[in-house]
Amino acid sequence: MKNSRDSRDVFAVFKPGSFMEDASFWEKLKYWFSNVYWFHFRTATFIVILAVVMGCMIISDITNREYNDLDYILGGAVFANIEQMGQLSGYLGSFIEVPDENPDDEVTPQAEVGHQMLCTESVMGTGDQALAVDEYNAASIDKISVSMADDEILLFLFDKRYAEWYAKEGAFEPLSSFGLGGENEYFVRVDNLPRIEEIGIIHRDGIYAAIKIKTPSRMEKERIAEKYEKAAAVLFGILSDK
């Protein structure tokens, strides 16, 4: 039999007069799968299976995705370990009201807060003692840039350089639209607030909070509009908690 993709040859083993004419159907099928189908279409089969699996994963992620009440980034010349990030997220989440769906339950519902710690340069030593390596720094810079297009991430805690840069780029909503104010129209310093200072986040030139600019497409989404309200409530809460 010729090794060809021509359908006339691919199924020749099942046709009358083939060299396996006296074999049973299952013997023909076994031979066909091993020596014809797998020979010709092995690569295509792997591609199709991979595409199906990835498609199922994407659909599952979209349909079953759980959204946080708040997502924020701590980035720039700053550093916080896992424990500190947990403390910070818990503190920020304490200013978000969460409906109590089980009033008889003694457990108080907690806000779901997602975070990313994106250190863009070392703030602890130099050379071999530097805590953040160049590759990580570069990845963090890219992630911060990409996050500006992610509607889920609305609150940013940046060093002053990053805060000033993105404010100049028009990435932040004026604080006045939330009834807030600060040393800048778009961001406010928060590292000097008692509760945040207690957490012990390492920084080079301060930590400044800002909220992503509102756009019509974002505000059309009810869930995102609610996240803006929660981000504003968090910022108002930490500034009032002195």
CSV table of C-alpha atoms in Angstrom, one decimal:
chain,number,residue,atom,x,y,z
A,1,MET,CA,0.0,0.0,0.0
A,2,LYS,CA,1.3,3.5,-0.9
A,3,ASN,CA,2.0,5.9,1.9
A,4,SER,CA,-0.3,8.6,0.6
A,5,ARG,CA,-2.9,11.0,2.1
A,6,ASP,CA,-5.2,10.2,-0.9
A,7,SER,CA,-8.4,8.9,0.6
A,8,ARG,CA,-8.5,6.1,-2.1
A,9,ASP,CA,-5.4,4.7,-0.5
A,10,VAL,CA,-6.1,5.5,3.1
A,11,PHE,CA,-9.1,3.2,3.3
A,12,ALA,CA,-7.8,0.6,0.8
A,13,VAL,CA,-7.3,-2.0,3.5
A,14,PHE,CA,-11.1,-2.2,4.0
A,15,LYS,CA,-11.9,-2.6,0.2
A,16,PRO,CA,-12.5,-6.0,-1.5
A,17,GLY,CA,-9.5,-7.5,-3.0
A,18,SER,CA,-7.0,-6.0,-0.5
A,19,PHE,CA,-4.2,-8.1,0.9
A,20,MET,CA,-6.2,-8.3,4.2
A,21,GLU,CA,-9.4,-9.5,2.5
A,22,ASP,CA,-9.6,-12.6,4.7
A,23,ALA,CA,-8.9,-10.7,7.9
A,24,SER,CA,-11.7,-9.8,10.3
A,25,PHE,CA,-12.9,-6.2,10.6
A,26,TRP,CA,-11.1,-5.7,13.9
A,27,GLU,CA,-7.9,-7.0,12.5
A,28,LYS,CA,-8.2,-4.6,9.6
A,29,LEU,CA,-9.1,-1.7,11.9
A,30,LYS,CA,-6.0,-2.5,14.1
A,31,TYR,CA,-3.8,-2.6,11.1
A,32,TRP,CA,-5.3,0.5,9.6
A,33,PHE,CA,-5.0,2.5,12.8
A,34,SER,CA,-1.3,1.5,13.4
A,35,ASN,CA,0.0,1.6,9.9
A,36,VAL,CA,-2.2,4.0,8.0
A,37,TYR,CA,-4.0,6.5,10.2
A,38,TRP,CA,-1.2,6.9,12.8
A,39,PHE,CA,1.4,7.1,10.1
A,40,HIS,CA,-0.4,9.8,8.1
A,41,PHE,CA,-2.2,11.8,10.8
A,42,ARG,CA,-0.3,11.5,14.0
A,43,THR,CA,0.8,15.1,14.1
A,44,ALA,CA,-2.6,16.4,13.1
A,45,THR,CA,-4.1,14.3,15.9
A,46,PHE,CA,-1.8,15.7,18.5
A,47,ILE,CA,-2.6,19.3,17.3
A,48,VAL,CA,-6.4,18.6,17.4
A,49,ILE,CA,-6.2,17.1,20.9
A,50,LEU,CA,-4.1,20.0,22.2
A,51,ALA,CA,-6.5,22.5,20.6
A,52,VAL,CA,-9.5,20.8,22.2
A,53,VAL,CA,-7.9,20.6,25.7
A,54,MET,CA,-6.8,24.3,25.5
A,55,GLY,CA,-10.3,25.3,24.3
A,56,CYS,CA,-11.9,23.4,27.2
A,57,MET,CA,-9.5,25.1,29.7
A,58,ILE,CA,-10.3,28.5,28.3
A,59,ILE,CA,-14.0,27.9,28.4
A,60,SER,CA,-13.8,26.5,31.9
A,61,ASP,CA,-11.8,29.5,33.1
A,62,ILE,CA,-14.3,32.0,31.6
A,63,THR,CA,-17.4,30.2,32.9
A,64,ASN,CA,-16.0,29.4,36.3
A,65,ARG,CA,-13.8,32.4,37.0
A,66,GLU,CA,-14.2,33.8,40.5
A,67,TYR,CA,-13.7,37.5,40.7
A,68,ASN,CA,-12.2,39.3,43.7
A,69,ASP,CA,-13.8,42.3,45.4
A,70,LEU,CA,-10.6,44.2,44.9
A,71,ASP,CA,-7.4,43.6,42.9
A,72,TYR,CA,-4.4,45.8,43.5
A,73,ILE,CA,-0.7,46.0,42.6
A,74,LEU,CA,2.2,47.0,44.9
A,75,GLY,CA,4.9,48.0,42.5
A,76,GLY,CA,8.1,50.0,41.8
A,77,ALA,CA,11.0,50.3,44.2
A,78,VAL,CA,9.2,48.5,46.9
A,79,PHE,CA,9.3,45.1,48.5
A,80,ALA,CA,6.9,43.1,50.8
A,81,ASN,CA,7.2,39.4,51.6
A,82,ILE,CA,4.2,37.0,51.5
A,83,GLU,CA,3.3,37.6,55.1
A,84,GLN,CA,3.3,41.4,54.7
A,85,MET,CA,1.3,41.2,51.5
A,86,GLY,CA,-1.3,39.1,53.4
A,87,GLN,CA,-1.4,41.7,56.1
A,88,LEU,CA,-1.8,44.5,53.6
A,89,SER,CA,-4.5,42.7,51.7
A,90,GLY,CA,-6.4,41.9,54.9
A,91,TYR,CA,-6.2,45.6,56.0
A,92,LEU,CA,-7.4,46.9,52.6
A,93,GLY,CA,-10.2,44.4,52.5
A,94,SER,CA,-11.4,45.5,56.0
A,95,PHE,CA,-12.8,48.6,54.4
A,96,ILE,CA,-15.0,46.7,51.9
A,97,GLU,CA,-18.5,45.8,52.9
A,98,VAL,CA,-19.3,42.2,52.1
A,99,PRO,CA,-23.0,41.1,52.2
A,100,ASP,CA,-23.6,38.4,54.9
A,101,GLU,CA,-25.3,35.7,53.0
A,102,ASN,CA,-25.4,33.5,56.1
A,103,PRO,CA,-26.4,35.7,59.0
A,104,ASP,CA,-26.7,32.7,61.4
A,105,ASP,CA,-23.1,31.9,60.8
A,106,GLU,CA,-20.8,33.3,63.5
A,107,VAL,CA,-18.0,33.8,60.9
A,108,THR,CA,-17.8,37.4,59.6
A,109,PRO,CA,-17.6,37.4,55.8
A,110,GLN,CA,-14.3,38.7,54.5
A,111,ALA,CA,-13.6,40.6,51.2
A,112,GLU,CA,-11.7,38.7,48.6
A,113,VAL,CA,-8.6,40.8,47.7
A,114,GLY,CA,-6.2,39.8,45.0
A,115,HIS,CA,-2.7,41.3,44.8
A,116,GLN,CA,0.6,41.3,42.9
A,117,MET,CA,3.9,42.5,44.4
A,118,LEU,CA,5.9,43.7,41.4
A,119,CYS,CA,9.4,45.0,42.5
A,120,THR,CA,11.0,46.7,39.6
A,121,GLU,CA,14.4,47.3,41.1
A,122,SER,CA,16.3,46.1,44.2
A,123,VAL,CA,15.7,48.0,47.4
A,124,MET,CA,17.8,45.7,49.6
A,125,GLY,CA,21.5,45.7,48.8
A,126,THR,CA,23.4,45.4,45.5
A,127,GLY,CA,25.1,42.8,43.5
A,128,ASP,CA,24.8,39.2,44.9
A,129,GLN,CA,22.9,40.6,47.9
A,130,ALA,CA,20.2,42.3,45.8
A,131,LEU,CA,16.8,40.8,46.5
A,132,ALA,CA,15.3,41.4,43.1
A,133,VAL,CA,17.2,40.0,40.1
A,134,ASP,CA,17.3,41.7,36.7
A,135,GLU,CA,15.0,39.1,35.0
A,136,TYR,CA,12.4,39.5,37.7
A,137,ASN,CA,12.6,43.3,37.5
A,138,ALA,CA,12.1,43.3,33.8
A,139,ALA,CA,9.1,40.9,34.1
A,140,SER,CA,7.6,43.1,36.8
A,141,ILE,CA,7.9,46.2,34.6
A,142,ASP,CA,6.1,44.3,31.8
A,143,LYS,CA,3.4,43.1,34.1
A,144,ILE,CA,2.7,46.6,35.4
A,145,SER,CA,2.4,47.9,31.9
A,146,VAL,CA,0.0,45.0,31.0
A,147,SER,CA,-2.1,45.6,34.1
A,148,MET,CA,-3.1,49.0,32.9
A,149,ALA,CA,-5.3,47.3,30.3
A,150,ASP,CA,-6.7,44.8,32.8
A,151,ASP,CA,-10.1,46.1,34.0
A,152,GLU,CA,-9.9,43.9,37.1
A,153,ILE,CA,-6.9,45.7,38.6
A,154,LEU,CA,-8.0,49.2,39.7
A,155,LEU,CA,-5.9,50.1,42.7
A,156,PHE,CA,-2.2,50.8,42.5
A,157,LEU,CA,0.4,51.3,45.3
A,158,PHE,CA,3.5,52.7,43.5
A,159,ASP,CA,6.7,54.3,44.4
A,160,LYS,CA,6.8,58.0,43.6
A,161,ARG,CA,8.6,57.6,40.3
A,162,TYR,CA,6.0,55.2,38.9
A,163,ALA,CA,3.1,57.2,40.4
A,164,GLU,CA,4.3,60.3,38.7
A,165,TRP,CA,5.0,58.5,35.4
A,166,TYR,CA,1.6,56.9,35.1
A,167,ALA,CA,-0.2,60.0,36.3
A,168,LYS,CA,1.5,62.0,33.5
A,169,GLU,CA,0.4,59.3,31.0
A,170,GLY,CA,-3.2,59.8,32.1
A,171,ALA,CA,-3.6,56.3,33.6
A,172,PHE,CA,-5.2,57.5,36.9
A,173,GLU,CA,-8.6,58.9,37.8
A,174,PRO,CA,-8.5,62.3,39.6
A,175,LEU,CA,-8.9,61.8,43.3
A,176,SER,CA,-11.4,64.6,43.4
A,177,SER,CA,-13.9,62.4,41.5
A,178,PHE,CA,-13.9,60.1,44.6
A,179,GLY,CA,-14.2,63.1,47.0
A,180,LEU,CA,-10.5,62.6,48.0
A,181,GLY,CA,-7.4,64.8,47.8
A,182,GLY,CA,-3.7,64.5,48.2
A,183,GLU,CA,-0.4,66.2,47.5
A,184,ASN,CA,-1.1,65.4,43.8
A,185,GLU,CA,-4.3,65.4,41.8
A,186,TYR,CA,-4.0,61.8,41.0
A,187,PHE,CA,-2.2,60.0,43.9
A,188,VAL,CA,-1.7,60.3,47.6
A,189,ARG,CA,1.1,59.1,49.9
A,190,VAL,CA,0.1,56.2,52.2
A,191,ASP,CA,3.4,54.7,53.5
A,192,ASN,CA,3.4,57.2,56.3
A,193,LEU,CA,0.0,56.2,57.6
A,194,PRO,CA,0.3,54.3,61.0
A,195,ARG,CA,-1.3,51.0,60.0
A,196,ILE,CA,0.6,50.6,56.7
A,197,GLU,CA,3.8,51.7,58.4
A,198,GLU,CA,3.3,48.9,60.9
A,199,ILE,CA,3.3,46.3,58.1
A,200,GLY,CA,6.9,47.2,57.4
A,201,ILE,CA,6.9,47.4,53.6
A,202,ILE,CA,10.4,48.3,52.3
A,203,HIS,CA,10.4,51.2,49.9
A,204,ARG,CA,12.9,53.7,48.5
A,205,ASP,CA,10.9,57.0,48.2
A,206,GLY,CA,7.5,56.4,49.6
A,207,ILE,CA,4.3,54.5,48.6
A,208,TYR,CA,1.6,56.3,46.7
A,209,ALA,CA,-2.0,55.1,46.1
A,210,ALA,CA,-3.9,55.8,42.9
A,211,ILE,CA,-7.0,54.4,41.2
A,212,LYS,CA,-7.1,53.6,37.5
A,213,ILE,CA,-8.9,56.0,35.2
A,214,LYS,CA,-12.5,55.4,34.5
A,215,THR,CA,-13.5,54.8,30.9
A,216,PRO,CA,-17.0,54.4,29.3
A,217,SER,CA,-16.2,50.7,28.5
A,218,ARG,CA,-15.3,50.0,32.1
A,219,MET,CA,-18.2,51.8,33.6
A,220,GLU,CA,-20.6,50.0,31.4
A,221,LYS,CA,-19.7,46.8,33.3
A,222,GLU,CA,-21.7,46.7,36.5
A,223,ARG,CA,-19.2,44.6,38.3
A,224,ILE,CA,-16.3,46.8,37.4
A,225,ALA,CA,-18.2,49.9,38.3
A,226,GLU,CA,-18.8,48.3,41.8
A,227,LYS,CA,-15.1,47.6,42.0
A,228,TYR,CA,-14.4,51.3,41.5
A,229,GLU,CA,-16.6,52.0,44.5
A,230,LYS,CA,-14.8,49.5,46.6
A,231,ALA,CA,-11.4,50.8,45.5
A,232,ALA,CA,-12.5,54.3,46.5
A,233,ALA,CA,-13.9,53.0,49.8
A,234,VAL,CA,-10.5,51.4,50.5
A,235,LEU,CA,-8.6,54.5,49.7
A,236,PHE,CA,-10.9,56.7,51.8
A,237,GLY,CA,-10.7,54.2,54.7
A,238,ILE,CA,-6.9,54.0,54.9
A,239,LEU,CA,-6.6,57.8,54.7
A,240,SER,CA,-9.2,58.2,57.5
A,241,ASP,CA,-7.6,55.5,59.7
A,242,LYS,CA,-5.0,57.5,61.5
